[in-house]
XYZ file of C-alpha atoms in Angstrom:
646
model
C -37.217 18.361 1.103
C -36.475 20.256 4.547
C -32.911 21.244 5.510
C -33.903 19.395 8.594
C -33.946 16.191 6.630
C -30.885 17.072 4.494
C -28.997 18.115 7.931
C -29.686 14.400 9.209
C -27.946 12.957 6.233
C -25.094 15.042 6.647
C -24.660 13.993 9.986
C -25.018 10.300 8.779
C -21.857 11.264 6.613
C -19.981 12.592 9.515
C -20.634 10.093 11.740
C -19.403 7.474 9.066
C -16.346 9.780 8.901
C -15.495 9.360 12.050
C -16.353 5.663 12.199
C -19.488 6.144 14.502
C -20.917 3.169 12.095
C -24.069 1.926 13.993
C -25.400 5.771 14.308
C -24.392 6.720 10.860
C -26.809 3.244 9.348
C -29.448 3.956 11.391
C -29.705 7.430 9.778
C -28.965 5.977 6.708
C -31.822 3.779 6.777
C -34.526 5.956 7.218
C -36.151 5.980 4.241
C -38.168 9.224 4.595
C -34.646 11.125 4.912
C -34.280 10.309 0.886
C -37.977 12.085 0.147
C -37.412 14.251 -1.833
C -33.221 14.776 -2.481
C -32.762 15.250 -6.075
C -31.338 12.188 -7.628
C -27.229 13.216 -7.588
C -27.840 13.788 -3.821
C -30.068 10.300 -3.043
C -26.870 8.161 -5.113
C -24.463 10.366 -3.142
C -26.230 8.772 0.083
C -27.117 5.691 -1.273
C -23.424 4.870 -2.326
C -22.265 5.853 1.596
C -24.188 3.230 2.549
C -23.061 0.990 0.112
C -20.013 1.249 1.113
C -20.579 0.763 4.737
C -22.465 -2.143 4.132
C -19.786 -3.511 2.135
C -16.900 -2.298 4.643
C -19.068 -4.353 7.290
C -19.299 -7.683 5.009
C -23.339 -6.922 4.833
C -23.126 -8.415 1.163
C -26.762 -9.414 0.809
C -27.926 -6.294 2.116
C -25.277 -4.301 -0.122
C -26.807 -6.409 -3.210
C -30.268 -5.214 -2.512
C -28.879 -2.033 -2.075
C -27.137 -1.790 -5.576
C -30.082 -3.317 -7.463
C -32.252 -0.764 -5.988
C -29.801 1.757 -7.433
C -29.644 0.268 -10.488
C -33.533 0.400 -10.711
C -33.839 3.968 -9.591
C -31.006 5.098 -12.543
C -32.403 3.077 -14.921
C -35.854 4.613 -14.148
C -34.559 8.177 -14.733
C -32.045 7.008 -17.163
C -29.220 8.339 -15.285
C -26.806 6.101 -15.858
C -24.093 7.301 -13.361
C -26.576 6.132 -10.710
C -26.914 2.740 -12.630
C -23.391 2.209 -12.914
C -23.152 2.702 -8.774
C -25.391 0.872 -8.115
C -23.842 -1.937 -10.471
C -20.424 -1.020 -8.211
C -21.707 -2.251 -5.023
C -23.588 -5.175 -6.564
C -20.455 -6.097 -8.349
C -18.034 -5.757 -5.401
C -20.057 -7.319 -2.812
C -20.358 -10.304 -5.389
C -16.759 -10.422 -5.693
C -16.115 -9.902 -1.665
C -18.061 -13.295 -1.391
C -16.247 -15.114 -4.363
C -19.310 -15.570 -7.310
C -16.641 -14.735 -9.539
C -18.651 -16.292 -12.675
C -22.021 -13.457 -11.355
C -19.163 -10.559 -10.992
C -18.321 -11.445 -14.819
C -21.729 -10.665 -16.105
C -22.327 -7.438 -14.248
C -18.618 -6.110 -15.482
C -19.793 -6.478 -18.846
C -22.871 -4.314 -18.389
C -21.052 -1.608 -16.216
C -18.928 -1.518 -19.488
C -21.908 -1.314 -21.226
C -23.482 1.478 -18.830
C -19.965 3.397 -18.809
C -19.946 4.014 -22.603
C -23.350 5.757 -22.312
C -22.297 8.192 -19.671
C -22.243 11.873 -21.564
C -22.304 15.352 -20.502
C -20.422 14.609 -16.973
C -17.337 16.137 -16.329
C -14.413 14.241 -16.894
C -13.480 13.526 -13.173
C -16.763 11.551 -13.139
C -16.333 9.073 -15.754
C -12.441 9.102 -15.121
C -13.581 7.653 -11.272
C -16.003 5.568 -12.738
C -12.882 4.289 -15.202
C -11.286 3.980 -12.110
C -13.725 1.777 -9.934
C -14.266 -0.823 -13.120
C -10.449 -1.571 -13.061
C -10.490 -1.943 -9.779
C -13.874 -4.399 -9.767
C -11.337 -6.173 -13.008
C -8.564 -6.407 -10.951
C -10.586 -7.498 -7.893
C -12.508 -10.301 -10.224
C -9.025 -11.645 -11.739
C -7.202 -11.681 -8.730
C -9.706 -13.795 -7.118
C -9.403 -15.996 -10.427
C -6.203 -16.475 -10.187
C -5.379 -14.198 -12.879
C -2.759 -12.071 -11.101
C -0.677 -10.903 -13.843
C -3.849 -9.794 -15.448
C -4.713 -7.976 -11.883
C -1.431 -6.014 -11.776
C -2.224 -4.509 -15.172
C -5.702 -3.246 -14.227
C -3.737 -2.129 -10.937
C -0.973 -0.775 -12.198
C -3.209 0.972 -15.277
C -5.804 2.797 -12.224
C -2.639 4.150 -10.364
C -1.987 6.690 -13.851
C -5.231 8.628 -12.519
C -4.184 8.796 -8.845
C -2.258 12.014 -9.778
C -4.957 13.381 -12.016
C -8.352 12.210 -9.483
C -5.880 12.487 -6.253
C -6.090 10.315 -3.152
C -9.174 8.697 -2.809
C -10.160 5.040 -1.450
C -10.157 3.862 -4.769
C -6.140 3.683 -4.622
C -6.348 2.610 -1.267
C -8.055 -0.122 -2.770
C -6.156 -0.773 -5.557
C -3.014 -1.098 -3.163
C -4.417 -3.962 -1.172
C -5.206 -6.004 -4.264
C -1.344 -5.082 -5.094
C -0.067 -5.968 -1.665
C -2.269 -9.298 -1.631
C -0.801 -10.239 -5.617
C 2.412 -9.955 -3.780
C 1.655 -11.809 -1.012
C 0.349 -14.780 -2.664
C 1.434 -14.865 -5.530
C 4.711 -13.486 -5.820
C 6.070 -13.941 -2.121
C 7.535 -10.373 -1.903
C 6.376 -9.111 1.472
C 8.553 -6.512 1.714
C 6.853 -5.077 -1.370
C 3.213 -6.164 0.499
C 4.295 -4.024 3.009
C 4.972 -0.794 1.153
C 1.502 -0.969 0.029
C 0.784 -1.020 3.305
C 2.987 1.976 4.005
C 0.935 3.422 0.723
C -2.843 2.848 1.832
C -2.083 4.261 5.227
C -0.546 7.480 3.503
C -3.678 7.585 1.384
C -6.102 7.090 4.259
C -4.628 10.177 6.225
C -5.791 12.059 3.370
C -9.268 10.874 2.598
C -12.627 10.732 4.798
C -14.488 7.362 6.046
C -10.586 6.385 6.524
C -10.909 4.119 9.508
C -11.577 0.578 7.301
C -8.741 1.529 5.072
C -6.414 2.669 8.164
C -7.387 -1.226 9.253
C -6.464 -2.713 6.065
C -3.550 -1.051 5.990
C -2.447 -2.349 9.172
C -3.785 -5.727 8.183
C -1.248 -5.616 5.507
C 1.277 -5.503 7.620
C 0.625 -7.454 10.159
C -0.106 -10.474 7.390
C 3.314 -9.668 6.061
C 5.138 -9.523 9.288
C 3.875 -13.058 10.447
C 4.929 -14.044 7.001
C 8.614 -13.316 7.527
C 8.475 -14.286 10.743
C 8.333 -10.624 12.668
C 5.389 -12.070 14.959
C 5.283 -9.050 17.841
C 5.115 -6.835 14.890
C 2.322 -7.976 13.312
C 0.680 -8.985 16.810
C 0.916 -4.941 16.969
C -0.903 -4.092 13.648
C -3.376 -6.563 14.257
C -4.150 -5.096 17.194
C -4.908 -1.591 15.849
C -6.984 -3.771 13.162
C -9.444 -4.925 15.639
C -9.645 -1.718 17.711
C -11.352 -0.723 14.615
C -13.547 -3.311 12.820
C -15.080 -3.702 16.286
C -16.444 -0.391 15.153
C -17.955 -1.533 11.993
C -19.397 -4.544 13.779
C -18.692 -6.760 11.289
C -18.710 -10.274 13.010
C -16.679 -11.964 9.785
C -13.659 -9.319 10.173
C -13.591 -9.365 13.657
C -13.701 -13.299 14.372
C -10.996 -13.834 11.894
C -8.747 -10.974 13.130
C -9.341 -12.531 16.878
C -8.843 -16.015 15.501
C -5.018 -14.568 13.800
C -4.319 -12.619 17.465
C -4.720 -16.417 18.984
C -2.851 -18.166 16.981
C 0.147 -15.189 17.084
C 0.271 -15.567 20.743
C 0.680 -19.664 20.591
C 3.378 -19.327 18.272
C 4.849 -16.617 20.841
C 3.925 -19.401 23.531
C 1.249 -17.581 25.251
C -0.901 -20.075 25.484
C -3.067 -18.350 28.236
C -3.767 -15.273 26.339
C -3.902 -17.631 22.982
C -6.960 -19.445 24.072
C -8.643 -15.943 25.480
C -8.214 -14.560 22.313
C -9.803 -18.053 20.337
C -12.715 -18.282 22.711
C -13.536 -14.982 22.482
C -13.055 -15.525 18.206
C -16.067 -18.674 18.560
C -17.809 -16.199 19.918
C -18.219 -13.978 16.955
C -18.220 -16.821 14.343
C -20.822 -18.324 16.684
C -23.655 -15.076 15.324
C -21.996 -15.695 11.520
C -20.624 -19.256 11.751
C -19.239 -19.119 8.118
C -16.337 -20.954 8.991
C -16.664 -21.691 12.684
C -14.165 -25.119 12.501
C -11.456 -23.162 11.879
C -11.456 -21.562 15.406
C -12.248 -24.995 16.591
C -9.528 -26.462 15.032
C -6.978 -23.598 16.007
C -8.268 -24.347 19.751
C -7.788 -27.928 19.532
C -4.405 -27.362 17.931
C -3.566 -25.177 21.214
C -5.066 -27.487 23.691
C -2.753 -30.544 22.484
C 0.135 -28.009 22.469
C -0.390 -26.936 26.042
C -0.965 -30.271 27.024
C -4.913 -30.249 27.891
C -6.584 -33.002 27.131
C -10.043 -32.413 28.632
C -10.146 -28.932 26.634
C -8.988 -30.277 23.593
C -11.036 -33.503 23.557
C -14.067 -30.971 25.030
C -13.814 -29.121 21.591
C -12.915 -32.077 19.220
C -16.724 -33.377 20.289
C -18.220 -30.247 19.066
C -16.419 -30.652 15.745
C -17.862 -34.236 15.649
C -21.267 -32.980 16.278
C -20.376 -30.632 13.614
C -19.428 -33.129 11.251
C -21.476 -35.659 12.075
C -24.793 -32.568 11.384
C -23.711 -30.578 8.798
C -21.341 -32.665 6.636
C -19.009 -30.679 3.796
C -15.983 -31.019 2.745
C -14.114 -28.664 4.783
C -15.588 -29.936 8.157
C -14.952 -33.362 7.070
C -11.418 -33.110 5.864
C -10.540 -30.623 9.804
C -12.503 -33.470 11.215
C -10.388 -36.643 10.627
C -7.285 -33.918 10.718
C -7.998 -33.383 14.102
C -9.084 -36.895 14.675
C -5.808 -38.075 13.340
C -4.186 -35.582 16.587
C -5.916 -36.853 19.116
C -5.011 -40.249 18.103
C -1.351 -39.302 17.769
C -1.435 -37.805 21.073
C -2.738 -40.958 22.650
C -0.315 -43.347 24.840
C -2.211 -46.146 22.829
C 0.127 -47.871 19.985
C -2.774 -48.745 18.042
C -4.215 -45.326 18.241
C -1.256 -44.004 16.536
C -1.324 -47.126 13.729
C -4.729 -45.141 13.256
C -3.277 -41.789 13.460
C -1.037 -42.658 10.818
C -3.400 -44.516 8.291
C -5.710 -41.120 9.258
C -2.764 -38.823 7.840
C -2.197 -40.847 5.113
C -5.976 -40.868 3.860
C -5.736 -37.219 4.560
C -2.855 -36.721 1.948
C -4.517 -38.576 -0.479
C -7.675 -36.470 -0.701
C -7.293 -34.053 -4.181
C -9.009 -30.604 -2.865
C -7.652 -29.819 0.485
C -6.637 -27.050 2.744
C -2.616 -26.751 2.211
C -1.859 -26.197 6.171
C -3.643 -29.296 6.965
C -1.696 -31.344 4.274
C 1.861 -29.285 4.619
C 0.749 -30.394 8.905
C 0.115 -34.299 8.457
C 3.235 -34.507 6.588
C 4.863 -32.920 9.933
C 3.270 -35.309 11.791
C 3.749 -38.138 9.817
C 7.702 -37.646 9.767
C 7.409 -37.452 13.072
C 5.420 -41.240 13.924
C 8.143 -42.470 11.198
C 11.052 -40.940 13.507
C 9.385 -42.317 16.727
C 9.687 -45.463 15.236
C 13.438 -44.996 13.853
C 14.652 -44.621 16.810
C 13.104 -47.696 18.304
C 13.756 -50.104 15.612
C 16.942 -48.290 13.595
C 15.205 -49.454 10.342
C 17.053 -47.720 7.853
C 13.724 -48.280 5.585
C 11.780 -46.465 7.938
C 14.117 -43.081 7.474
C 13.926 -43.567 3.719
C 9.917 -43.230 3.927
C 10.932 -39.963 6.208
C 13.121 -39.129 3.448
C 10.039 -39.468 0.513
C 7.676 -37.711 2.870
C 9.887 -35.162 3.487
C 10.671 -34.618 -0.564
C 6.575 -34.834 -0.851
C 6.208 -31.803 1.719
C 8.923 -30.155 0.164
C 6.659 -29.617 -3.326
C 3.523 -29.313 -1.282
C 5.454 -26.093 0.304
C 6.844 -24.732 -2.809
C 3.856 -24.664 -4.490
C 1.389 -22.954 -1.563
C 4.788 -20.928 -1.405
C 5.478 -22.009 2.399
C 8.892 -20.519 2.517
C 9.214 -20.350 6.225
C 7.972 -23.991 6.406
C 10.176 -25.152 3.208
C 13.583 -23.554 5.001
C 12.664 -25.265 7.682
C 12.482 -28.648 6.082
C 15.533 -27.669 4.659
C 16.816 -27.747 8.261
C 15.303 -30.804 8.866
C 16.905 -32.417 6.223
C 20.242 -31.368 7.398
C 19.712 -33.011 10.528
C 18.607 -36.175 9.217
C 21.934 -36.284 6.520
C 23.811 -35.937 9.978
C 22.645 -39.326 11.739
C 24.213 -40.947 8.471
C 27.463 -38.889 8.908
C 27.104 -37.031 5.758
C 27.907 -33.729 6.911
C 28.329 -32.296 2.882
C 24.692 -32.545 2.133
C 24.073 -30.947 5.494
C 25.833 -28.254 4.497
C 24.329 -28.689 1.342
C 20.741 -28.356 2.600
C 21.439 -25.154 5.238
C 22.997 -23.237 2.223
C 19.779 -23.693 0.416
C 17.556 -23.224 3.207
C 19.782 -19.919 4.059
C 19.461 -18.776 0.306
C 15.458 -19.248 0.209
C 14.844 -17.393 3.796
C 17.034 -14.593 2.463
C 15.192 -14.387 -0.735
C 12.152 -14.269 0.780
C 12.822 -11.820 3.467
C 12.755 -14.182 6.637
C 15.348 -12.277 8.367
C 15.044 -14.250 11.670
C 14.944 -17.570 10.147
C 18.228 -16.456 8.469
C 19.862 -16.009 11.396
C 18.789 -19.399 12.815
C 19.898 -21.071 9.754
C 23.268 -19.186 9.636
C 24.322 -19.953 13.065
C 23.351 -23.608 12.726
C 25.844 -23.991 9.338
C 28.209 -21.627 11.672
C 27.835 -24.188 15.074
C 28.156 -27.316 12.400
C 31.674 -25.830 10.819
C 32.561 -25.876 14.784
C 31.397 -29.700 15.268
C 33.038 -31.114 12.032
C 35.637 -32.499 14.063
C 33.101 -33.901 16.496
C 31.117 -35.607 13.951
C 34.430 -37.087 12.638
C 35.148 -38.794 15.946
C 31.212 -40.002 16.405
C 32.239 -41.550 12.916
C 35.092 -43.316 14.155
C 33.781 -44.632 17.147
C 30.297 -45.901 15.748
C 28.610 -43.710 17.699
C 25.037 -44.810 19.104
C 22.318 -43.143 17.317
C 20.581 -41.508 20.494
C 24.455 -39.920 20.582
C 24.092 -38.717 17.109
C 20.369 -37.439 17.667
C 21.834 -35.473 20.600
C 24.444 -33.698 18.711
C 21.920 -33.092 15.572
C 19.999 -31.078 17.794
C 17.147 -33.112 15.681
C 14.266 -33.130 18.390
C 14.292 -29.461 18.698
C 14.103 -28.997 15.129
C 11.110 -31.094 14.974
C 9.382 -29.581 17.968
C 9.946 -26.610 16.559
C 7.793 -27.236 13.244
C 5.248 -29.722 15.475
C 4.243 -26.999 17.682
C 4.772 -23.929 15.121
C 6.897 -22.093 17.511
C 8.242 -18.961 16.647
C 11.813 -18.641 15.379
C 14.159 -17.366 18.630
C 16.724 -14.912 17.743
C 20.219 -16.867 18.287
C 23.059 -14.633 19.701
C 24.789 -13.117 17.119
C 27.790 -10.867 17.291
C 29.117 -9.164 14.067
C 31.788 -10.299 12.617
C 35.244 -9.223 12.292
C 36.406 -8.222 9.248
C 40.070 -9.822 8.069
C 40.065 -9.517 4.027
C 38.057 -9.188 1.002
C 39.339 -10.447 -2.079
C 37.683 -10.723 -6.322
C 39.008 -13.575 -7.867
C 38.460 -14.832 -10.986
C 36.970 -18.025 -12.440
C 39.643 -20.617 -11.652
C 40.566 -18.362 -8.622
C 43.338 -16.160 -10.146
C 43.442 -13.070 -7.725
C 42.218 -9.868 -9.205
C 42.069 -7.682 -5.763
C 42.707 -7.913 -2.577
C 41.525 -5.302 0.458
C 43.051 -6.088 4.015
C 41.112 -5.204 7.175
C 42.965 -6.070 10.117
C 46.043 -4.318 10.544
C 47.474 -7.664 12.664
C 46.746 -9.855 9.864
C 50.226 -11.281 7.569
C 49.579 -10.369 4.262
C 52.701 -12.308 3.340
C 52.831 -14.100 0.457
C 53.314 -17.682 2.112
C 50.339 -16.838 3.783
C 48.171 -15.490 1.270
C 49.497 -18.617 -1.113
C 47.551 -20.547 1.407
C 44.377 -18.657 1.552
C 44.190 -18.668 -2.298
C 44.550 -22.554 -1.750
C 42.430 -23.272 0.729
C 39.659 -20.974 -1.816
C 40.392 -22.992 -4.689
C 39.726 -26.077 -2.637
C 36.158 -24.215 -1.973
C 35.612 -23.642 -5.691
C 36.657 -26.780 -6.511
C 35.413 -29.121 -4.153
C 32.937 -27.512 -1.808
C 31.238 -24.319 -3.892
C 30.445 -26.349 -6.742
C 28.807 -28.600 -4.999
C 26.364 -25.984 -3.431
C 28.228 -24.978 -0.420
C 29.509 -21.206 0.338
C 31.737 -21.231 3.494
C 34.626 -22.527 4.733
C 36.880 -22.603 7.762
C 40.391 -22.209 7.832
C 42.133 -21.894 11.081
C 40.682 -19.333 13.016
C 39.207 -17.602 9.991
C 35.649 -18.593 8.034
C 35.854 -18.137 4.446
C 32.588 -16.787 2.704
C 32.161 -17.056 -1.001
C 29.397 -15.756 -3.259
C 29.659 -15.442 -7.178
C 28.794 -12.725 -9.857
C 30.239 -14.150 -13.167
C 32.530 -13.978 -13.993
C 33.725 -13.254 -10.325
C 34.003 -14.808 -7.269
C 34.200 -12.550 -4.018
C 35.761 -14.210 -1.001
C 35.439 -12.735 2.542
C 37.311 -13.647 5.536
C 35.921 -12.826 8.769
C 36.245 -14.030 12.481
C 32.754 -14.722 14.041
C 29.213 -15.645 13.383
C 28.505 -15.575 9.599
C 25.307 -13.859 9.438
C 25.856 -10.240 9.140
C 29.245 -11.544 6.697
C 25.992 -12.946 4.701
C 24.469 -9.930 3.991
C 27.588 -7.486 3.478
C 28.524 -9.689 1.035
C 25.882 -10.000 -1.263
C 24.926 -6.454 -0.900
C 28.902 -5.662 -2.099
C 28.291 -7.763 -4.972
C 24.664 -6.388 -5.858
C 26.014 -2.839 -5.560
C 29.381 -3.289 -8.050
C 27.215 -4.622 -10.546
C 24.252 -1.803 -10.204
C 27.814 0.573 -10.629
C 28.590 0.461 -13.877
C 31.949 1.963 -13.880
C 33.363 -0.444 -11.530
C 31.730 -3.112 -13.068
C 33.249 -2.671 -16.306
C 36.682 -1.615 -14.907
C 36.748 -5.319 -13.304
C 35.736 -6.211 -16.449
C 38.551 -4.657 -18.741
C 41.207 -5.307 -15.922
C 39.920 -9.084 -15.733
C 40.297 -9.325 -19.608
C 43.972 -7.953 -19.918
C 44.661 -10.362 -16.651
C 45.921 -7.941 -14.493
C 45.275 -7.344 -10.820
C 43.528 -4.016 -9.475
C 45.079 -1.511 -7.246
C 43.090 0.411 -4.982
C 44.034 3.399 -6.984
C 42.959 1.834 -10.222
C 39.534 2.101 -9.081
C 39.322 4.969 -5.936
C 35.419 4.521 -5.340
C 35.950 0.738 -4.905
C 37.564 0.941 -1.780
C 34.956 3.547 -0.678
C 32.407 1.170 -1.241
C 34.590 -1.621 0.205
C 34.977 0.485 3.619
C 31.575 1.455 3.366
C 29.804 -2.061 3.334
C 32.763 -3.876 5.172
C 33.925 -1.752 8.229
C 31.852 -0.341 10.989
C 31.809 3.507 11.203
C 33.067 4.885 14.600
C 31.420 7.408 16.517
């Protein structure tokens, strides 16, 4: 072949390199460009390609692509070439979820692998490489995910040998999606993030794997509830797979900017970005109701009923054309909302039948069922507070403890801390402010857990503004208080706005706290240390006699039953165990920040195994510890507990 022809191809790559997609295909697809490359140099091309087609969700043009690879290396019996070519066959058939097709083409890559000789051993150590990653791909689609973090976590042993490549770009986004989903850890989603970004500064054709990088984060930042930070990374996403003109990436990624900005409340700019998201799925409509029921959604939320009774009709038409189950099951969904929203009783008898069908049907999308429970609650409530049927809050009560498992199990942790909250609210129109309590500490431990920082804080200063009320809900008690009276002071319609319209979680006001003392005490609440903060605080002993007993009425009556706080006076008492120890801080202020200094004090003495065992010993021979017992205690003490000056 000419140079001329061979000069064209390398310009294809470079144009693909720097994400000039539509330029680098058509050279790519002119056939008489391959006449005459030698066959290492037509699968070197061929592969680019591949990959472009597979970066732009072409999958049925990828799949011819790879099966005329296949047929090429199996004509000259190189079997390099046939076990690319099986590559993009395999991963486009994976990409579009024929997980049971994928299967049988593994198992003759595996087949095709064994027969590759007289390669050098970075070759068949890539193509090692790539089948892991198709393995881990495949299993991870299957559900398999421990069996996908093996294959992952096996592939990552070459990335020092093989270097960065987009292989282990790759194999980080099926690590930060197993975390995602499966494990809930999006603080560990978001390293790999961090990790396929690091790799993509290092690699060419980077730009798709700079976007899923950023995707990564911005799915795990609207998971914990950070939504202007991933509104920022999905941003950078679709400045770039607007490049690859890939309608599929590009609708969805418009479709997730929408829906951002109505939870932010930007309704205006929400239903700019969803119209303009129609518009893509409109050229690919693969799953075109979605869009149409995230517009809907935002119509009823802004109040527009023209728009959102404009765009229920084309979901009829849909429906009433093209009948699956999907479409059906967002059809009477959204059928079930405009009822709801109607002034019409009997429209929202229907509604509510609607939802309850809904929740019967076996194979359905989770946010639509973990939504008509929402809803549901919310006709029961309506009619609470009309009839004051205590039946009717005991079938809130069921549905409630229904969503609850529906949430737990799609692993809806913002939504199941916010039930949580619900639930508090409700125990409080019955006066029983323990299970409250009870329910914020959970819903505090579970947003914690999972890294919903924000939701935290809302959940902490609610359990902080109920300890206030206590003696308010004492006198509503007393005085038989109306329950509009009690629904006022619940704070109860806010609550349930909140999760109606899926707003996003507002940061409450939160000061730190003021630190007063920190004190170990043993199982039954013996005292075992003690560390003072406050210079104008008594230490005497009549005083600290009636901390100690106001903390053994928390272990005895109010930490054992779930709870972790306390007031007493002026002070709030926060307790959190390590067995066989109970640490007890008391503060003055919001709780929050006391939240997190204390279980990071008791995470770090037991990851210190000196102090740990000196509490240990000195716990065993019953004797109390001086700060000179144990000198890097009160470092850490100071360290965690006090603010440094500048």
């Amino acid at each position: 072949m000419s140079h001329a022809e061979l000069n064209q191809l390398t310009k294809a790559e470079n144009l693909f390199d720097i994400c000039k997609i539509e330029e680098a295909l058509e050279l790519l697809n002119n056939q008489s460009l391959f006449e005459g490359l030698d066959l290492q140099q037509k699968s070197y091309y061929q592969f680019l390609k591949g990959l472009i087609l597979l970066y732009q969700h072409n999958i049925e043009e990828a799949i011819k692509l790879g099966e005329q690879m296949l047929r090429e290396g199996q004509k000259h019996n190189d079997h390099v070439y046939s076990f690319d070519g099986l590559f993009v066959i395999i991963d486009g058939l994976i990409r579009t979820y024929k997980f049971d097709e994928a299967k049988k083409k593994i198992e003759d890559a595996e087949d095709i692998l064994k027969l590759i000789s007289n390669k050098p051993k970075s070759i068949l150590i890539l193509r090692e490489v790539r089948l892991d990653l198709l393995r881990a791909a495949m299993n991870f689609g299957l559900g398999n995910s421990d069996i996908a973090e093996k294959y992952v976590e096996k592939l990552f042993e070459f990335q020092k040998e093989l270097g960065n490549k987009c292989e282990f770009a790759r194999a980080n986004q099926i690590m930060a999606e197993i975390m995602m989903w499966r494990k809930s850890r999006f603080d560990l989603a978001l390293e790999c993030g961090k990790k396929i970004l690091s790799i993509a500064k290092e690699i060419k054709f980077n730009h798709y794997w700079i976007a899923v990088g950023n995707a990564v984060a911005a799915i795990s930042y609207h998971c914990i509830g950070e939504l202007e930070n991933s509104l920022k990374h999905y941003m950078k996403v679709l400045e770039i797979i607007k490049k690859f003109k890939s309608n599929l990436h590009i609708a969805s990624t418009l479709n997730n900017i929408g829906n951002l900005h109505a939870e932010l409340g930007d309704y205006e700019m929400a239903l700019q970005y969803l119209e303009e998201s129609l518009k893509y799925w409109e050229r690919d409509p693969l799953e075109i109701e979605m869009v149409i029921d995230s517009i809907i959604a935002l119509a009823l939320k802004k109040g527009d009923i023209i728009l959102a009774q404009k765009y229920f009709q084309r979901l009829e038409n849909m429906y009433n054309q093209t009948p699956n189950s999907q479409i059906e099951i967002i059809y009477k969904y959204n059928k079930a909302l405009m009822m709801k929203n109607s002034s019409r009783i009997r429209d929202k008898a229907k509604a509510e039948k609607l939802f309850k069908l809904i929740l019967k049907t076996e194979t359905i999308i989770p946010d639509i069922k973990i939504n008509s429970y929402i809803h549901l609650c919310d006709i029961f409530f309506v009619e609470y507070r009309l009839n004051k049927n205590d039946e009717v809050l005991e079938e809130i009560n069921q549905n409630i403890t229904q969503l609850l498992t529906i949430a737990e199990k799609s692993r809806s942790f913002k939504v199941f801390c916010e039930i949580f909250i619900l639930q508090a609210k409700l125990a409080l129109l019955t006066y029983n402010v323990k299970a409250a309590r009870r329910f914020l500490t959970q819903a505090q431990k579970i947003a914690e857990l999972y890294g919903l920082k924000r939701l935290a804080m809302k959940i902490s200063n609610e359990h902080d503004n109920l300890l206030k009320e206590m003696d308010k809900w004492e006198i509503l008690s007393d005085s038989k208080a109306s329950l509009a009276e009690r629904i006022e002071l619940a704070r109860l319609d806010d609550q349930l706005k909140t999760m109606l319209k899926k707003r996003s979680v507002e940061i409450p006001d939160i000061s730190k706290e003021k630190p007063v003392m920190l004190l170990i005490l043993t199982e039954g609440g013996n005292l075992l240390f003690s560390k003072k903060f406050m210079e104008d605080f008594s230490f005497e002993d009549d005083i600290l006699g009636g901390i100690l007993t106001t903390i053994n009425y928390i272990i005895n009556e109010v930490f054992s039953e779930g709870l972790d706080r306390a007031i007493f006076g002026q002070y709030t008492l926060l307790m959190m165990s390590a067995q066989p120890f109970l640490a007890c801080y008391i503060f003055k202020g919001h709780s929050y920040y006391a939240y997190s200094k204390i279980k990071n004090f008791l995470d770090s003495i037991q990851n210190d195994n000196f102090i740990w065992q000196s509490l240990q010993n000195f716990f065993q021979k019953s004797k109390s510890v001086q700060l000179n017992d144990i000198p890097s205690l009160e470092s850490m003490v100071m360290e965690i507990f006090v603010e440094k000056k500048n």
